[in-house]
PDB file of C-alpha atoms in Angstrom:
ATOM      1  CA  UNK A   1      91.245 178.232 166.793  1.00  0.00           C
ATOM      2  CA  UNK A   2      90.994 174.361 166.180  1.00  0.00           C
ATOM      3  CA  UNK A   3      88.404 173.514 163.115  1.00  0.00           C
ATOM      4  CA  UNK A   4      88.229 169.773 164.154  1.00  0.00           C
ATOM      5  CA  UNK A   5      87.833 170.697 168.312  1.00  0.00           C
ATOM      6  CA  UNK A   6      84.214 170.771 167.809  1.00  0.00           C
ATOM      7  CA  UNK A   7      83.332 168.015 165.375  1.00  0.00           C
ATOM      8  CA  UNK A   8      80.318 165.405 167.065  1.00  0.00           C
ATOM      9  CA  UNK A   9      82.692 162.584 165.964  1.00  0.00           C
ATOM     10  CA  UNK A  10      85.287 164.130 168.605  1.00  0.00           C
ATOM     11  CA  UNK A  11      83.169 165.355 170.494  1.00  0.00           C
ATOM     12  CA  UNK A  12      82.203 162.154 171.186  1.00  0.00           C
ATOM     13  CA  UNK A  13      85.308 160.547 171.926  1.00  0.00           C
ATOM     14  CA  UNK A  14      87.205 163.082 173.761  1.00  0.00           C
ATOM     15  CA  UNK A  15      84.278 164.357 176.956  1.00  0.00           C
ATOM     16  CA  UNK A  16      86.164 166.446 178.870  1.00  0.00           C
ATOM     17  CA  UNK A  17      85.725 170.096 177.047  1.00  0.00           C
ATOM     18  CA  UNK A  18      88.915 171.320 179.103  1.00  0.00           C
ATOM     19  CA  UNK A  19      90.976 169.127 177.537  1.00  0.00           C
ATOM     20  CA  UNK A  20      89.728 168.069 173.918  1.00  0.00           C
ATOM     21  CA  UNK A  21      91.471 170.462 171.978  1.00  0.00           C
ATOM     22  CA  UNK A  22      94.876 169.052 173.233  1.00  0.00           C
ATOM     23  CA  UNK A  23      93.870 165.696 172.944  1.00  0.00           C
ATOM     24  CA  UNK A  24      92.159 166.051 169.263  1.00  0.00           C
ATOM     25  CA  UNK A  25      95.239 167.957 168.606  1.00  0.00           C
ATOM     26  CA  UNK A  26      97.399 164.546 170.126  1.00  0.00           C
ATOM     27  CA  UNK A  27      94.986 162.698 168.097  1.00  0.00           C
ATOM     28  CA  UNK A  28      95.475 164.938 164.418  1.00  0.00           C
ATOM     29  CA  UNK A  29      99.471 164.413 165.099  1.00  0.00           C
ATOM     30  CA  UNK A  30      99.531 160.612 165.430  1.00  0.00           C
ATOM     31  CA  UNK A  31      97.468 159.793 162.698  1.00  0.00           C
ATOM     32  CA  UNK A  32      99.544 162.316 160.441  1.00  0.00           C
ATOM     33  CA  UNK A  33     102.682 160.837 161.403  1.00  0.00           C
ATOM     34  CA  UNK A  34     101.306 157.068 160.664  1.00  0.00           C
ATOM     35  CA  UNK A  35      99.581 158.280 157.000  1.00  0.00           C
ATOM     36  CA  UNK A  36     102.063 161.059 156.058  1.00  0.00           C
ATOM     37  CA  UNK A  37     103.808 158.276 153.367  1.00  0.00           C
ATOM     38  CA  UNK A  38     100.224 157.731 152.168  1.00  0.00           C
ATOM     39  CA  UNK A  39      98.827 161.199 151.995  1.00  0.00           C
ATOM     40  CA  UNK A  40      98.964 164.063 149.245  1.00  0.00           C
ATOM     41  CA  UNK A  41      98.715 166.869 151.309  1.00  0.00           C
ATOM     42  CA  UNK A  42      97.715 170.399 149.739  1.00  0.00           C
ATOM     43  CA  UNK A  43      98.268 173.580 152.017  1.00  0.00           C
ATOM     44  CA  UNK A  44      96.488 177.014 151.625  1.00  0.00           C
ATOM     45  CA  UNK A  45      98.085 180.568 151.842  1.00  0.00           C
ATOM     46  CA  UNK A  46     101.769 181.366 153.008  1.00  0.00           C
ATOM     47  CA  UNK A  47     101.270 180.759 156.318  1.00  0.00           C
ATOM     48  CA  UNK A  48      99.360 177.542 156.889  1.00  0.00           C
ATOM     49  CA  UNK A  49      95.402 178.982 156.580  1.00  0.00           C
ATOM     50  CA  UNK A  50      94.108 175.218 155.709  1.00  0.00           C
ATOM     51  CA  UNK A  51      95.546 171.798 154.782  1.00  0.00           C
ATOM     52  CA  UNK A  52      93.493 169.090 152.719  1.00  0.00           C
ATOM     53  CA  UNK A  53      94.672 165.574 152.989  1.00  0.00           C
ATOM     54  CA  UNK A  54      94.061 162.628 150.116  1.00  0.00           C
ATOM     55  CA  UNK A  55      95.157 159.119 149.757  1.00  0.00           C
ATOM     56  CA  UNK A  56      95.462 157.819 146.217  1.00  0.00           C
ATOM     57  CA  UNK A  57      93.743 154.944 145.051  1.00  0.00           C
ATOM     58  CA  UNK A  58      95.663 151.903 146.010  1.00  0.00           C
ATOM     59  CA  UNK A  59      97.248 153.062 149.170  1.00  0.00           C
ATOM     60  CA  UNK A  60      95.192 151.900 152.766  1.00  0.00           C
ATOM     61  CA  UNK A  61      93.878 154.736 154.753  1.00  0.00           C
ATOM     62  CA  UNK A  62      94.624 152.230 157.821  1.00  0.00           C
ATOM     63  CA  UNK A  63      97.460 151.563 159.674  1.00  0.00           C
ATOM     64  CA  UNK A  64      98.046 148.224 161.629  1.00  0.00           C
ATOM     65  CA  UNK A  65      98.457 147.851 164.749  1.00  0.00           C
ATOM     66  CA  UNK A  66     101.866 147.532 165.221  1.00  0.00           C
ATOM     67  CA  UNK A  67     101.999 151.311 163.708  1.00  0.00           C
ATOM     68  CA  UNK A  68      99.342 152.511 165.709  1.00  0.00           C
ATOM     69  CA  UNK A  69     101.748 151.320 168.746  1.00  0.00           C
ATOM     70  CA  UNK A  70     104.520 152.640 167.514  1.00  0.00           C
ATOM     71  CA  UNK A  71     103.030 155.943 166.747  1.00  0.00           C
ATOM     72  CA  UNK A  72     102.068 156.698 170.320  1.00  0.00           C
ATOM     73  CA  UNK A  73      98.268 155.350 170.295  1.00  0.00           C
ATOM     74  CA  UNK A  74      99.523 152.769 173.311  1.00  0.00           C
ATOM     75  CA  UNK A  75      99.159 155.807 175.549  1.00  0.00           C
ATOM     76  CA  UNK A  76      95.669 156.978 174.550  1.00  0.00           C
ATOM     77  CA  UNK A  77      94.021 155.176 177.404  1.00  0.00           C
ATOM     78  CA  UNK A  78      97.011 157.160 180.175  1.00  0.00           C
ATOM     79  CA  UNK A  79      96.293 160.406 177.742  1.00  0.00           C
ATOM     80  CA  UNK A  80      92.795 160.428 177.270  1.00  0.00           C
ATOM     81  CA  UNK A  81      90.823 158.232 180.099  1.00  0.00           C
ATOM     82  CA  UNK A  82      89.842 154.609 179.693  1.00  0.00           C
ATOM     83  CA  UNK A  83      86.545 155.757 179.154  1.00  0.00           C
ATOM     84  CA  UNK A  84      87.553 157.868 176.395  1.00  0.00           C
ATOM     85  CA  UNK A  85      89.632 155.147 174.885  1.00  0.00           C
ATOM     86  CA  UNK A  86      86.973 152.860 175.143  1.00  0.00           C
ATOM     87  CA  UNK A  87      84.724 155.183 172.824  1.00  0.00           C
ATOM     88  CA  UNK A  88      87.499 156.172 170.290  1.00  0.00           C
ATOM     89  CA  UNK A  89      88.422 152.479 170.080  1.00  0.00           C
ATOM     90  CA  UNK A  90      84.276 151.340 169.098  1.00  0.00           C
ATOM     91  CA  UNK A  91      83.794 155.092 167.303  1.00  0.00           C
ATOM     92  CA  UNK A  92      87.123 154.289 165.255  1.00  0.00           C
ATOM     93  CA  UNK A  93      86.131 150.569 164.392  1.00  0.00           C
ATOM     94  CA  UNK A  94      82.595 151.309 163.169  1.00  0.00           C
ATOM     95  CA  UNK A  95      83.974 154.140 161.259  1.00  0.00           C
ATOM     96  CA  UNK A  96      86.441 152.200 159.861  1.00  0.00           C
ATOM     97  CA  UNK A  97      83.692 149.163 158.269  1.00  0.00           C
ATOM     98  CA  UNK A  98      82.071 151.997 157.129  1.00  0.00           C
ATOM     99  CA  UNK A  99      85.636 153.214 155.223  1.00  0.00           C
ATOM    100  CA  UNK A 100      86.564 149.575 154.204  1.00  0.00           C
ATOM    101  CA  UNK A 101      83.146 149.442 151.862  1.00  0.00           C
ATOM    102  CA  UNK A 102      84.144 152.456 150.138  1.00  0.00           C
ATOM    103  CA  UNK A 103      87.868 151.992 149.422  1.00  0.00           C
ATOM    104  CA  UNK A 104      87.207 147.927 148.400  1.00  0.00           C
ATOM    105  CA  UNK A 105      87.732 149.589 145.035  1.00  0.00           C
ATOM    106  CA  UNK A 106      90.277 152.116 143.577  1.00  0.00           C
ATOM    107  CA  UNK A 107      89.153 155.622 144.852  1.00  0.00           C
ATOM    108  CA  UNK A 108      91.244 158.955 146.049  1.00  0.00           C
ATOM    109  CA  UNK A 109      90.089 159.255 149.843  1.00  0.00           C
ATOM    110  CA  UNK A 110      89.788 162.781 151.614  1.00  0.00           C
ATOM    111  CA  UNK A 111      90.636 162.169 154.679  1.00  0.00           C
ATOM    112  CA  UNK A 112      90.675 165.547 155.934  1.00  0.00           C
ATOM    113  CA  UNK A 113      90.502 169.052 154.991  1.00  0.00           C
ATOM    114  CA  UNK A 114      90.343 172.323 157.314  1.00  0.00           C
ATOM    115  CA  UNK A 115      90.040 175.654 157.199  1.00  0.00           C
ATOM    116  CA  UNK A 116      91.309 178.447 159.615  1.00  0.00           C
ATOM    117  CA  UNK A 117      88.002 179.416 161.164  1.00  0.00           C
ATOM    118  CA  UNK A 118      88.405 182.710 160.807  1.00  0.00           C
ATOM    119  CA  UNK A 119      89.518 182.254 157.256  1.00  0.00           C
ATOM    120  CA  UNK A 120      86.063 180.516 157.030  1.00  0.00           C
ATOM    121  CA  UNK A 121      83.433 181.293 154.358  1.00  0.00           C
ATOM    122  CA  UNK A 122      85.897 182.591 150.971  1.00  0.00           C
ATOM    123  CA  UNK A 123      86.746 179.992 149.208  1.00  0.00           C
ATOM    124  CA  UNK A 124      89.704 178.476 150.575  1.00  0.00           C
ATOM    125  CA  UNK A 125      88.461 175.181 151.208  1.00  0.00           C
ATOM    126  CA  UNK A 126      87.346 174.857 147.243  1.00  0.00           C
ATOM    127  CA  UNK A 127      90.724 175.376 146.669  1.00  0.00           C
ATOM    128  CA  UNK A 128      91.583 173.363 149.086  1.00  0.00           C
ATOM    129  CA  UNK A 129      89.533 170.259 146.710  1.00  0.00           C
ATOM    130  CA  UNK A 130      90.581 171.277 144.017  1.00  0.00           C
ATOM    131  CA  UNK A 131      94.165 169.705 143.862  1.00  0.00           C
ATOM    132  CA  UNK A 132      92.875 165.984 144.878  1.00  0.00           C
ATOM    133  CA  UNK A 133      89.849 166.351 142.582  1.00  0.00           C
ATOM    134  CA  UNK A 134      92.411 167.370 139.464  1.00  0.00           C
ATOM    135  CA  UNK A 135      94.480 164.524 140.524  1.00  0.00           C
ATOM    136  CA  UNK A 136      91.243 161.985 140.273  1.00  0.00           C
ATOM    137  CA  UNK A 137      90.165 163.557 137.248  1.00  0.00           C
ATOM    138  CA  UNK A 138      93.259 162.378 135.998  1.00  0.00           C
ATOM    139  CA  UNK A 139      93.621 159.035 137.197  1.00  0.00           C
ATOM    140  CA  UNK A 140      90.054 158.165 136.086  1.00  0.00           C
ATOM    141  CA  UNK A 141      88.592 157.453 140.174  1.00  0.00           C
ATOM    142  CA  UNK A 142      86.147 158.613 142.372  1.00  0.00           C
ATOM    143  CA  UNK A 143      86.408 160.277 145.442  1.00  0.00           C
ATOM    144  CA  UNK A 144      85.398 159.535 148.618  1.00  0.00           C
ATOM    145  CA  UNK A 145      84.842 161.493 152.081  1.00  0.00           C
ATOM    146  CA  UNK A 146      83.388 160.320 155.221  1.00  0.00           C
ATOM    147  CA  UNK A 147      81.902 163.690 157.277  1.00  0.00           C
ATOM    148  CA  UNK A 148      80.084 163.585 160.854  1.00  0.00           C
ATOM    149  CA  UNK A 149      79.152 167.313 160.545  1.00  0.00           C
ATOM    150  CA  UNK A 150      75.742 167.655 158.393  1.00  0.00           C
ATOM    151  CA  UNK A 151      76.703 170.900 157.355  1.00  0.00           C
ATOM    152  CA  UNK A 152      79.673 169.890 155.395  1.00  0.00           C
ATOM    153  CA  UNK A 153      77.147 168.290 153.605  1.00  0.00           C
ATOM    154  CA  UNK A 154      76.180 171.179 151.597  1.00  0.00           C
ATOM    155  CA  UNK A 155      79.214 171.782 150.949  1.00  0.00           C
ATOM    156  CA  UNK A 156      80.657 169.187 149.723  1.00  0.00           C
ATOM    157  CA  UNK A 157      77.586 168.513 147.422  1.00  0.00           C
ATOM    158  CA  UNK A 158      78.324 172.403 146.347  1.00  0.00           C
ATOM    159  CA  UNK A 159      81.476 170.773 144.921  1.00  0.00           C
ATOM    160  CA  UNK A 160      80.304 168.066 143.259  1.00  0.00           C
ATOM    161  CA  UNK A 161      80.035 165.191 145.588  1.00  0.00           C
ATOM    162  CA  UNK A 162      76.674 163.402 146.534  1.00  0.00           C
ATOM    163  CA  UNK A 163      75.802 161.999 149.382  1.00  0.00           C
ATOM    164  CA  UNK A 164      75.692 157.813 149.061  1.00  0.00           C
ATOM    165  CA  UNK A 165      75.034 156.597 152.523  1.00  0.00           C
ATOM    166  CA  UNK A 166      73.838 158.250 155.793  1.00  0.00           C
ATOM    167  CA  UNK A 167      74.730 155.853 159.178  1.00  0.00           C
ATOM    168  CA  UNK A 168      74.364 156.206 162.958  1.00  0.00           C
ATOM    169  CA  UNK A 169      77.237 155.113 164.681  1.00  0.00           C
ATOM    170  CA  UNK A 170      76.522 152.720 167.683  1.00  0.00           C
ATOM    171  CA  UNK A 171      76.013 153.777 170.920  1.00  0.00           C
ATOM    172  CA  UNK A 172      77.798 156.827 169.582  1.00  0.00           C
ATOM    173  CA  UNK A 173      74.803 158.467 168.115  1.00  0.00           C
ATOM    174  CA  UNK A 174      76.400 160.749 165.925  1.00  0.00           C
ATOM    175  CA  UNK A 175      76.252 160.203 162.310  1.00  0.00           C
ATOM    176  CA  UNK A 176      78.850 159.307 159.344  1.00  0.00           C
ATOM    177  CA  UNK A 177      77.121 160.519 156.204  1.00  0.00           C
ATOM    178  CA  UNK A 178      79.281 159.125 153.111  1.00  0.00           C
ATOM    179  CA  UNK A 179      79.885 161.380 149.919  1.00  0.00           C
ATOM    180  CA  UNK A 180      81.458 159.778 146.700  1.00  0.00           C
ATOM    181  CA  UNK A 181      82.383 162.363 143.568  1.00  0.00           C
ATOM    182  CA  UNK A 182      81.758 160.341 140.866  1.00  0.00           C
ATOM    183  CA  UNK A 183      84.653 160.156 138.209  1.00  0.00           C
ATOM    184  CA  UNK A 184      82.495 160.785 135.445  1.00  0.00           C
ATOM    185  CA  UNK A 185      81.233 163.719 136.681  1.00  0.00           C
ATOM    186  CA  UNK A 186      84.779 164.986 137.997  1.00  0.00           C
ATOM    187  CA  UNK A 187      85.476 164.458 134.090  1.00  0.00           C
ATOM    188  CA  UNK A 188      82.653 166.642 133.014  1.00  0.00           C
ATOM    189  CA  UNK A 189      84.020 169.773 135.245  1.00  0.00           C
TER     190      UNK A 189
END
């Protein structure tokens, strides 16, 4: 089972049910392959039961477009629809001004982190923060994660972020609520 599949944020920009697991699937591989030179990536258990991804201070979580191209993005709109393209193309831009404010200063960026869903609920995705938060204790930044799910809220502000900023994206209606762990308080743990 896919954790992301269901997200509004994909939701959103994949509308055919029949094939959005595929295509966030498509998606999740591309943007790995452009970012994996950025990314710290902790993994969970010895088979792969969750992944977290973080980008150190300093490094962009955005890739131009030349290495979107190159990645495979150029065949979103044959992939996934026009329409479909269309949305990811406004969903990803608004997300991304909403990014751009956060990382204008030195902070470690979780850019994603999943659990097996039927792993779900024991504590794997604490452990799963636990590695970038050590490594931004250390390095004396905050952290920062962008959610569209209001119920990661909790539990990310169970692990010592707070929410910063709440915004609805566009036509897109599905909101991007902003967390930042401060690194004073990351200090304090």
């Amino acid at each position: 089972r896919d954790s992301f599949a269901g997200e509004p944020g994909f939701r959103y920009m994949f509308t055919n049910p029949e094939r959005r697991l595929a295509d966030v699937r498509w998606a999740a591989g591309l943007k790995f392959a452009l970012l994996r030179d950025r990314l710290r990536v902790f993994v969970a258990g010895p088979a792969i039961e969750g992944f977290s991804w973080w980008i150190p201070p300093g490094r962009t979580p955005f890739a131009t477009f030349a290495e979107q191209i190159r990645a495979g993005y150029g065949w979103a709109p044959v992939r996934c629809g026009p329409w479909s393209f269309l949305r990811m193309f406004r969903f990803s831009s608004q997300e991304r001004d909403l990014i751009a404010h956060y990382t204008s200063r030195p902070v470690w960026v979780l850019d994603a982190i999943a659990v097996d869903l039927s792993l779900g609920r024991r504590g794997l995705g604490g452990r799963l923060l636990e590695p970038g938060l050590r490594a931004a204790r250390r390095s004396g930044h905050d952290c920062f994660v962008l959610t569209h799910n209001e119920r990661n809220v909790h539990f990310y502000e169970k692990h010592g972020f707070r929410l910063d900023r709440t915004e609805r994206l566009g036509r897109a209606g599905v909101s991007a609520y902003c967390l930042l762990h401060d690194a004073d308080r990351i200090k304090g743990q």
